Amino acid sequence: MNAEIDTTNYLNMDLLRFTTAGSVDDGKSTLIGRLLYDSKSIFEDNLEAIEKSSRERGDENVNLALLTDGLRAEREQGITIDVAYRYFATPKRKFIIADTPGHIQYTRNMVTGASTADLAIILIDARKGVIEQTRRHSFIASLLQIKHLVVCVNKMDLVEYKQEVFDQIVEDYQAFASRLNISDIKFIPISALHGDNVVDRSEKMDWFQGSPLLYTLETTYIGSDHNHVDARFPVQWVIRPHSDEHHDFRGFAGRVASGVFKPGDEVVALPSGIVSRIKSIHTLEGGVTEAYSPMSVAITLEDEIDISRGDIIAKPDNQPENTRNVEIMLCWFDDKKKLQPRGKYILRHNTRETQCIVEEVRYKVDINTLHKVENDADIGLNEIGRVVLRSQQSLFIDPYMKNRETGSLILIDEQTNNTVAAGIILEPLHDNRAQPDPGFSI
Amino acid sequence: MLNYTLTHLEQLENEAIFIMREVAAQFQKPALLFSGGKDSIVMAYLARKAFHPANIPFPLVHIDTGHNFPETIEFRDKLVGEYQARLLVGSVEESIKKGRVREETGINASRNGLQTTTLLDTLEEHQFDAALGGGRRDEEKARAKERFFSHRDDFGQWDPKNQRPELWNIFNGRKHFGEHFRVFPLSNWTEMDVWQYILKENIPLPSIYFSHTREVIDRNGVLLATSPYLELASDEKPEEKVVRCRTVGDMTCTGVVESTASTLEEIIQEVAAARVTERGGRADDKRSETAMEDRKKAGYF
């Protein structure tokens, strides 16, 4: 860590959330350990602790993977079993890593990690090339609309840093990635173990013209990834002070999901459809002149209209679709029960909670081959399928492609209260099965 | 402002406020755990922002080991007054008197472990169904996998393998009777973020965070403040040092560090240069490599 921190600079840093996916042995934990280690984000006592553990386990070098394998069960089995979050910063950016395991049975964790990520790192073992798991990870990144993908070909040291190996993997990957919806894909040959092209440029691969990984993470531009067009404000809570000073104050508290709100804007409250104007956008520091995603504010309106948690404030000329039929790509998370055809679940969309019924399972996706499996309604743990839900109350939705916030939902089991599925909302289906599939094309 | 982006500190602040409002909305009876440490001071500050101009719609709960730095209690009472907040105190001393827990004896005796029982008893007594805490994922390995909404069963236990996935910004706080949640709005903050935020917002802190002269002993490389609660070994000689606290907890196990940092800016320079993690100064984590995981499973903060 830098001896001298520039406080002014720190206040101007931005944030990049990224996810790492890889299979058991392709060195993901070592890569993260390397990023933390080389960016000097590891403290002395942490390092001492892993040096001690490494010695006790009889490892030859300091095992950087031990930095990230947190829970006892993981250290015993030598695998990562859940999403773990890591933090590091460079003078340019702060990073949040969602470190997710890559086994077939942990699609659930990968989807979870990807749901908030701006960028995904896909790890490929240089000796193995593009394998099923690579395809699965890439598909999920595409399905969850991660805009930036960095494919790291790791263990280059074990293939003598040969350019041909790297080039072949890039070619194989591109052939299959043409079916994905990701526009920005970069490739970097690395050795996480030795630090080649992770923080510093590798001296052993002078044939590589691109930037090392850390520089790529620092400079990937994500400013235009947010939707600042469609104004959506899901109401979380109504602030009513019940004090003499703020007797008439009614603030609709929430976080801007997308778009921009300004005092004076004409807005519509949904589902009531009543139109009013924004009187003020309130924060503790006073009114703000505009609110955009992901700002948490409280909006007051000119007129006294009835709005409560679960409602959405939008603009009269740009409203989300009002529907009770939702077409989604669903990823199933429950290890005890499968998705029940005609089953009833609790549906959470933004701050709105209602019941829903599974109307139809259109098809299942084989996430290794990306093939559709028609006539298979049997969706169990870690499986993905295209499903139609019918909700009890109206929902105000946007396609996930346009809006991550208002285009996503979760399903909750009524008995266990567990979160059992994630749903990615698709374009409303007007003529049956005529629209392309999300995340990939077949 | 032109390109509609927020800095990372602004993003963290807005995220924490969002989480606090979700808690107010999703739970019947939430509470904010307030230790008097800098993280919980930031939490109370953010809670005030989240619900302004209304008061914080849940009480602050202090689990009092009885072994506090006196400065912390003074500071707590002042903050509660200023925020017009409600304060509830759960007393470890009472738990000991009632026979719910037994006081540790011997030279490493600490009430830190006893807090868990008092905490769970307090939550149950008042039927709190959500407890907001200032825990951060960067503090310790076991916390890296903690959720924002962390489900606890009806025994108050944490099951690391049975935590709900958290997708996008949708948080599922549904629960059965008797279960509760711990909620951590500062999950994504690091120690540096907390300090920078305190500086940016000019948030007052108890004086023990800043450099002062104090009588301490050196025990296994950890400097402990002497107090009537700390039993000394025969070869331990108290000496005066210029120190400050990096965290605030039970006096008997919270290490202090030698430091001349007397302003927030100086503390930040010190944190930046620090080679020992924040919890490194806490004797309770050193008991075993998975000490934190074990205590979390039992319902610790």
XYZ file of C-alpha atoms in Angstrom, chain A:
442
model
C 0.000 0.000 0.000
C 1.248 3.486 -0.772
C 2.961 5.159 2.099
C 1.307 8.434 1.259
C -2.377 8.478 0.375
C -3.615 11.446 -1.567
C -6.873 12.260 0.164
C -8.202 14.450 -2.613
C -7.531 11.718 -5.106
C -9.196 9.121 -2.909
C -12.388 11.136 -2.923
C -12.407 11.102 -6.727
C -11.852 7.405 -7.255
C -14.511 5.413 -9.007
C -15.622 1.855 -8.422
C -15.429 -1.265 -10.554
C -17.235 -4.420 -9.523
C -16.003 -7.526 -11.227
C -16.557 -11.212 -10.963
C -14.085 -14.009 -11.470
C -15.095 -17.356 -12.793
C -12.939 -20.353 -13.334
C -12.886 -24.037 -12.599
C -11.322 -25.743 -9.637
C -7.757 -25.940 -10.802
C -7.271 -23.082 -13.183
C -5.731 -20.870 -10.564
C -8.492 -18.400 -9.807
C -7.709 -18.070 -6.116
C -4.029 -17.706 -6.967
C -4.860 -14.930 -9.441
C -6.880 -13.016 -6.871
C -4.183 -13.600 -4.280
C -1.703 -12.244 -6.826
C -3.774 -9.099 -7.487
C -4.068 -8.445 -3.758
C -0.412 -9.256 -3.176
C 1.088 -7.262 -6.043
C -1.205 -4.279 -5.451
C 0.000 -4.427 -1.839
C -3.467 -4.931 -0.428
C -2.359 -7.750 1.834
C -1.354 -6.897 5.326
C 1.541 -8.380 7.209
C -0.449 -10.445 9.679
C -2.583 -11.946 6.882
C 0.576 -12.859 5.043
C 2.105 -14.369 8.163
C -1.052 -16.415 8.707
C -0.980 -17.891 5.198
C 2.768 -18.484 5.322
C 2.193 -20.462 8.481
C -0.716 -22.416 6.966
C 1.287 -23.101 3.790
C 4.159 -24.529 5.835
C 1.809 -26.674 7.881
C 0.209 -28.052 4.733
C 3.633 -28.755 3.284
C 3.214 -26.385 0.317
C 6.449 -25.430 -1.365
C 5.726 -21.752 -2.039
C 3.476 -19.382 -0.179
C 0.061 -20.519 -1.283
C -1.642 -17.305 -2.396
C -4.914 -19.202 -2.787
C -5.138 -19.440 0.998
C -5.771 -15.696 1.112
C -9.157 -16.133 -0.446
C -10.278 -19.565 0.696
C -11.984 -18.306 3.800
C -14.200 -20.855 5.416
C -12.861 -23.858 7.228
C -14.724 -26.349 5.024
C -13.027 -24.823 2.022
C -9.569 -25.045 3.432
C -10.159 -28.649 4.291
C -11.457 -29.548 0.843
C -9.195 -27.142 -0.994
C -12.101 -25.643 -2.966
C -14.093 -22.414 -2.814
C -17.745 -23.077 -2.061
C -19.478 -19.740 -1.985
C -19.345 -16.206 -3.322
C -16.665 -14.304 -1.445
C -16.116 -10.595 -1.781
C -12.630 -9.064 -1.865
C -11.512 -5.478 -1.966
C -8.502 -3.680 -3.244
C -7.696 -0.265 -4.544
C -5.144 1.392 -6.765
C -4.730 5.159 -6.935
C -7.168 5.120 -9.864
C -9.950 2.843 -8.777
C -11.456 0.827 -6.014
C -12.340 -2.753 -6.877
C -14.903 -5.150 -5.487
C -14.283 -8.734 -6.548
C -17.109 -11.261 -6.391
C -15.063 -14.448 -6.292
C -17.264 -17.337 -7.390
C -16.541 -21.023 -7.626
C -16.660 -22.687 -10.965
C -17.957 -26.178 -10.357
C -20.981 -27.288 -12.275
C -23.043 -27.361 -9.086
C -22.379 -23.728 -8.316
C -24.043 -21.962 -11.233
C -26.128 -20.330 -8.536
C -23.115 -18.570 -7.080
C -21.883 -17.502 -10.459
C -25.234 -15.924 -11.298
C -25.227 -14.179 -7.919
C -21.723 -12.789 -8.417
C -22.466 -11.741 -11.991
C -25.704 -9.932 -11.096
C -23.881 -6.888 -9.733
C -20.715 -7.024 -11.837
C -19.535 -4.468 -14.392
C -16.886 -6.823 -15.748
C -16.099 -10.527 -15.663
C -12.763 -12.280 -15.730
C -12.919 -15.689 -17.382
C -9.972 -17.928 -16.617
C -8.752 -20.546 -19.027
C -5.998 -23.046 -18.286
C -3.506 -22.698 -21.158
C -2.976 -26.458 -21.172
C -6.668 -27.258 -21.459
C -8.002 -24.464 -23.660
C -11.708 -23.685 -24.032
C -13.653 -26.293 -22.107
C -17.284 -26.747 -21.101
C -16.874 -24.664 -17.990
C -15.468 -21.778 -20.021
C -18.577 -21.872 -22.166
C -20.831 -22.054 -19.129
C -19.179 -19.097 -17.425
C -19.246 -17.029 -20.575
C -22.894 -17.853 -21.177
C -23.824 -16.719 -17.678
C -21.836 -13.498 -18.078
C -23.707 -12.890 -21.300
C -27.085 -13.810 -19.824
C -26.524 -11.411 -16.918
C -25.463 -8.738 -19.429
C -21.998 -8.084 -18.130
C -20.712 -5.579 -20.644
C -16.986 -6.284 -20.386
C -15.223 -9.615 -20.473
C -11.525 -10.216 -19.852
C -10.405 -13.686 -20.851
C -7.200 -14.576 -18.990
C -5.280 -17.507 -20.418
C -3.517 -18.658 -17.267
C -0.601 -20.995 -16.585
C 1.334 -19.715 -19.603
C 4.463 -20.765 -17.699
C 3.419 -24.393 -18.165
C 3.273 -24.025 -21.965
C 6.623 -22.258 -22.160
C 4.933 -18.883 -22.739
C 4.244 -19.870 -26.349
C 2.307 -17.451 -28.491
C 0.795 -20.257 -30.619
C -0.955 -21.726 -27.605
C -2.463 -18.354 -26.714
C -3.474 -17.564 -30.303
C -5.202 -20.913 -30.702
C -7.213 -20.408 -27.518
C -8.216 -16.897 -28.589
C -9.381 -18.267 -31.929
C -11.367 -21.086 -30.317
C -12.944 -18.699 -27.869
C -13.917 -16.156 -30.497
C -15.552 -18.844 -32.599
C -17.894 -19.702 -29.798
C -18.251 -16.171 -28.361
C -19.759 -14.904 -31.598
C -22.969 -16.453 -30.272
C -22.847 -14.393 -27.083
C -24.108 -10.861 -26.518
C -20.897 -9.342 -25.254
C -19.349 -6.543 -27.222
C -16.149 -5.911 -25.297
C -13.910 -8.976 -24.981
C -10.188 -8.730 -24.233
C -7.623 -11.542 -24.057
C -4.522 -11.580 -21.824
C -1.907 -14.356 -21.469
C -0.868 -14.585 -17.818
C 0.799 -16.658 -15.164
C -0.909 -15.931 -11.864
C 1.659 -18.037 -10.037
C 4.625 -16.028 -11.303
C 2.825 -12.723 -11.802
C 3.294 -12.456 -15.585
C 0.967 -9.799 -17.074
C -1.044 -9.543 -13.874
C 0.244 -6.258 -12.476
C 3.463 -5.914 -14.413
C 4.076 -6.629 -18.061
C 5.652 -10.032 -18.611
C 9.216 -10.134 -19.832
C 8.695 -13.670 -21.036
C 5.893 -12.780 -23.451
C 7.197 -9.815 -25.410
C 5.031 -10.990 -28.304
C 1.948 -9.797 -26.415
C 1.068 -6.202 -27.315
C -1.905 -5.715 -24.987
C -1.995 -4.381 -21.442
C -1.504 -6.389 -18.263
C -4.632 -7.332 -16.310
C -4.516 -4.678 -13.589
C -4.117 -1.865 -16.099
C -7.071 -3.262 -18.045
C -9.176 -3.322 -14.878
C -8.139 0.231 -14.040
C -8.982 1.688 -17.420
C -12.084 -0.155 -18.661
C -14.659 2.590 -19.140
C -17.975 1.789 -17.462
C -19.457 5.297 -17.282
C -21.884 4.648 -20.128
C -23.059 1.238 -18.926
C -25.814 2.647 -16.720
C -29.226 3.498 -18.110
C -29.666 7.259 -17.718
C -32.572 7.444 -20.152
C -35.585 5.687 -18.654
C -36.495 7.367 -15.357
C -37.546 4.737 -12.773
C -37.791 5.270 -9.024
C -39.016 2.290 -6.983
C -40.379 3.521 -3.655
C -38.888 1.817 -0.604
C -40.361 3.686 2.298
C -42.392 6.802 3.026
C -40.737 9.346 5.313
C -43.224 11.120 7.559
C -41.523 12.988 10.390
C -44.565 13.561 12.642
C -42.844 16.670 13.979
C -44.061 20.256 14.159
C -41.182 21.482 12.062
C -41.866 19.069 9.191
C -45.554 18.615 9.709
C -46.546 18.209 6.061
C -43.404 16.459 4.866
C -44.042 13.300 2.882
C -40.888 12.029 1.271
C -40.846 8.980 -0.966
C -37.585 7.314 -0.138
C -35.805 5.114 -2.649
C -32.836 4.643 -4.878
C -32.990 5.809 -8.477
C -32.988 2.638 -10.588
C -32.324 4.447 -13.849
C -32.771 7.758 -15.621
C -32.621 11.253 -14.154
C -35.112 13.079 -11.922
C -35.166 16.853 -11.388
C -37.338 19.186 -9.319
C -40.198 20.395 -11.520
C -40.293 17.184 -13.596
C -43.738 15.838 -14.381
C -43.946 12.312 -12.983
C -46.457 9.491 -12.835
C -46.977 7.195 -9.861
C -47.609 3.554 -10.732
C -49.859 1.638 -10.380
C -52.246 4.532 -9.578
C -51.361 6.393 -12.799
C -51.777 9.744 -11.044
C -49.589 12.510 -12.437
C -47.855 15.176 -10.327
C -44.666 17.212 -10.280
C -41.492 16.810 -8.247
C -41.424 19.503 -5.573
C -37.991 18.681 -4.200
C -35.368 15.966 -4.061
C -34.465 15.780 -0.435
C -31.279 14.682 1.328
C -29.881 15.507 4.766
C -27.588 18.077 3.154
C -30.538 19.801 1.496
C -32.202 19.623 -1.902
C -30.341 18.324 -4.939
C -30.865 19.580 -8.471
C -30.886 16.129 -10.023
C -30.968 12.525 -8.925
C -29.683 9.637 -10.986
C -28.738 6.006 -10.517
C -27.678 4.762 -7.957
C -28.499 7.736 -5.706
C -30.599 7.189 -2.573
C -32.872 10.199 -2.091
C -36.365 11.164 -0.941
C -38.720 12.728 -3.468
C -41.516 15.078 -2.447
C -44.373 15.863 -4.835
C -46.514 18.952 -5.432
C -49.739 17.037 -4.890
C -50.767 14.803 -2.062
C -51.164 11.442 -3.715
C -51.197 8.003 -2.232
C -47.900 6.226 -2.875
C -46.483 3.368 -0.851
C -43.665 0.820 -0.885
C -43.642 -1.216 -4.059
C -44.890 1.628 -6.266
C -42.731 3.084 -9.027
C -42.359 6.741 -9.952
C -41.666 7.237 -13.689
C -42.292 9.856 -16.373
C -45.707 10.045 -18.104
C -44.124 9.781 -21.559
C -41.761 6.933 -20.656
C -43.370 4.252 -18.549
C -42.417 0.667 -17.828
C -44.669 -2.037 -19.209
C -47.669 -2.751 -16.987
C -48.297 -6.491 -17.037
C -49.141 -9.581 -15.035
C -47.493 -11.946 -17.497
C -43.741 -12.025 -17.297
C -41.470 -13.980 -19.583
C -38.116 -14.714 -17.954
C -34.929 -16.689 -18.170
C -34.908 -18.406 -14.826
C -31.998 -19.874 -12.916
C -33.078 -22.316 -10.228
C -31.277 -22.242 -6.856
C -33.076 -24.614 -4.528
C -31.286 -27.872 -3.758
C -34.297 -29.470 -2.038
C -37.125 -28.940 -4.508
C -37.337 -28.455 -8.264
C -39.316 -25.740 -9.996
C -42.958 -26.820 -9.725
C -45.012 -26.442 -12.914
C -48.143 -24.493 -11.889
C -46.368 -23.883 -8.582
C -46.960 -20.704 -6.579
C -44.092 -18.526 -5.392
C -43.542 -15.140 -3.850
C -42.167 -12.781 -6.460
C -39.959 -9.808 -5.592
C -39.444 -7.182 -8.268
C -37.642 -4.074 -7.046
C -39.478 -3.234 -3.833
C -42.730 -4.871 -4.873
C -43.719 -8.233 -3.485
C -46.572 -10.297 -4.858
C -47.496 -13.903 -5.558
C -47.030 -15.610 -8.868
C -47.773 -18.895 -10.557
C -45.571 -20.730 -13.039
C -47.677 -20.739 -16.201
C -45.334 -22.483 -18.578
C -41.814 -23.789 -18.957
C -40.979 -23.150 -22.601
C -37.647 -24.916 -22.648
C -34.568 -25.703 -20.648
C -31.064 -24.594 -21.631
C -28.210 -27.043 -21.656
C -25.672 -24.625 -20.259
C -22.715 -26.603 -21.508
C -23.750 -26.872 -25.146
C -26.074 -23.824 -25.118
C -28.716 -25.959 -26.779
C -32.400 -25.624 -26.039
C -34.022 -28.677 -24.568
C -37.680 -28.445 -25.576
C -40.377 -30.508 -23.857
C -38.345 -30.642 -20.682
C -40.031 -28.774 -17.859
C -37.881 -30.356 -15.224
C -35.758 -27.526 -13.809
C -33.650 -28.339 -10.779
C -30.734 -26.851 -8.887
C -28.391 -24.757 -11.056
C -30.473 -25.264 -14.180
C -31.670 -22.509 -16.471
C -34.867 -22.322 -18.467
C -37.256 -20.000 -20.199
C -40.397 -19.633 -18.122
C -43.658 -17.669 -18.149
C -44.995 -16.367 -14.833
C -48.377 -14.880 -14.044
C -48.386 -12.491 -11.109
C -51.239 -11.721 -8.782
C -50.617 -7.949 -8.844
C -49.545 -5.837 -11.788
C -45.819 -5.495 -12.310
C -44.087 -2.535 -13.940
C -41.235 -4.046 -15.856
C -38.580 -3.320 -18.443
C -36.580 -5.874 -20.410
C -33.336 -6.762 -18.638
C -31.446 -5.872 -21.812
C -32.510 -2.257 -21.300
C -32.599 -2.063 -17.544
C -30.874 -4.337 -15.069
C -32.796 -2.896 -12.101
C -36.365 -3.050 -13.363
C -35.626 -6.079 -15.544
C -34.774 -8.508 -12.775
C -36.740 -10.427 -10.155
C -36.369 -13.213 -7.631
C -38.703 -15.999 -6.552
C -39.093 -16.993 -2.898
C -40.444 -20.294 -1.623
C -43.579 -19.704 0.438
C -42.770 -22.443 2.920
C -39.046 -22.047 3.478
C -38.715 -18.318 2.675
C -35.583 -19.167 0.721
C -34.638 -17.356 -2.457
C -35.151 -20.152 -4.986
C -34.755 -18.479 -8.369
C -33.382 -15.490 -10.220
C -35.341 -14.161 -13.177
C -34.117 -12.105 -16.108
C -37.044 -10.361 -17.758
C -37.299 -10.725 -21.516
C -39.061 -8.605 -24.109
C -42.802 -9.113 -23.777
C -43.742 -11.971 -26.044
C -46.417 -10.780 -28.424
C -46.227 -13.440 -31.056
C -45.314 -16.761 -29.625
C -41.668 -17.853 -29.684
C -40.736 -15.430 -32.423
C -38.095 -13.515 -30.539
C -34.432 -14.336 -30.274
C -33.072 -15.876 -27.136
C -31.261 -13.770 -24.590
C -27.608 -14.147 -23.811
C -26.892 -16.354 -26.758
C -28.215 -17.338 -30.144
C -28.535 -20.839 -31.438
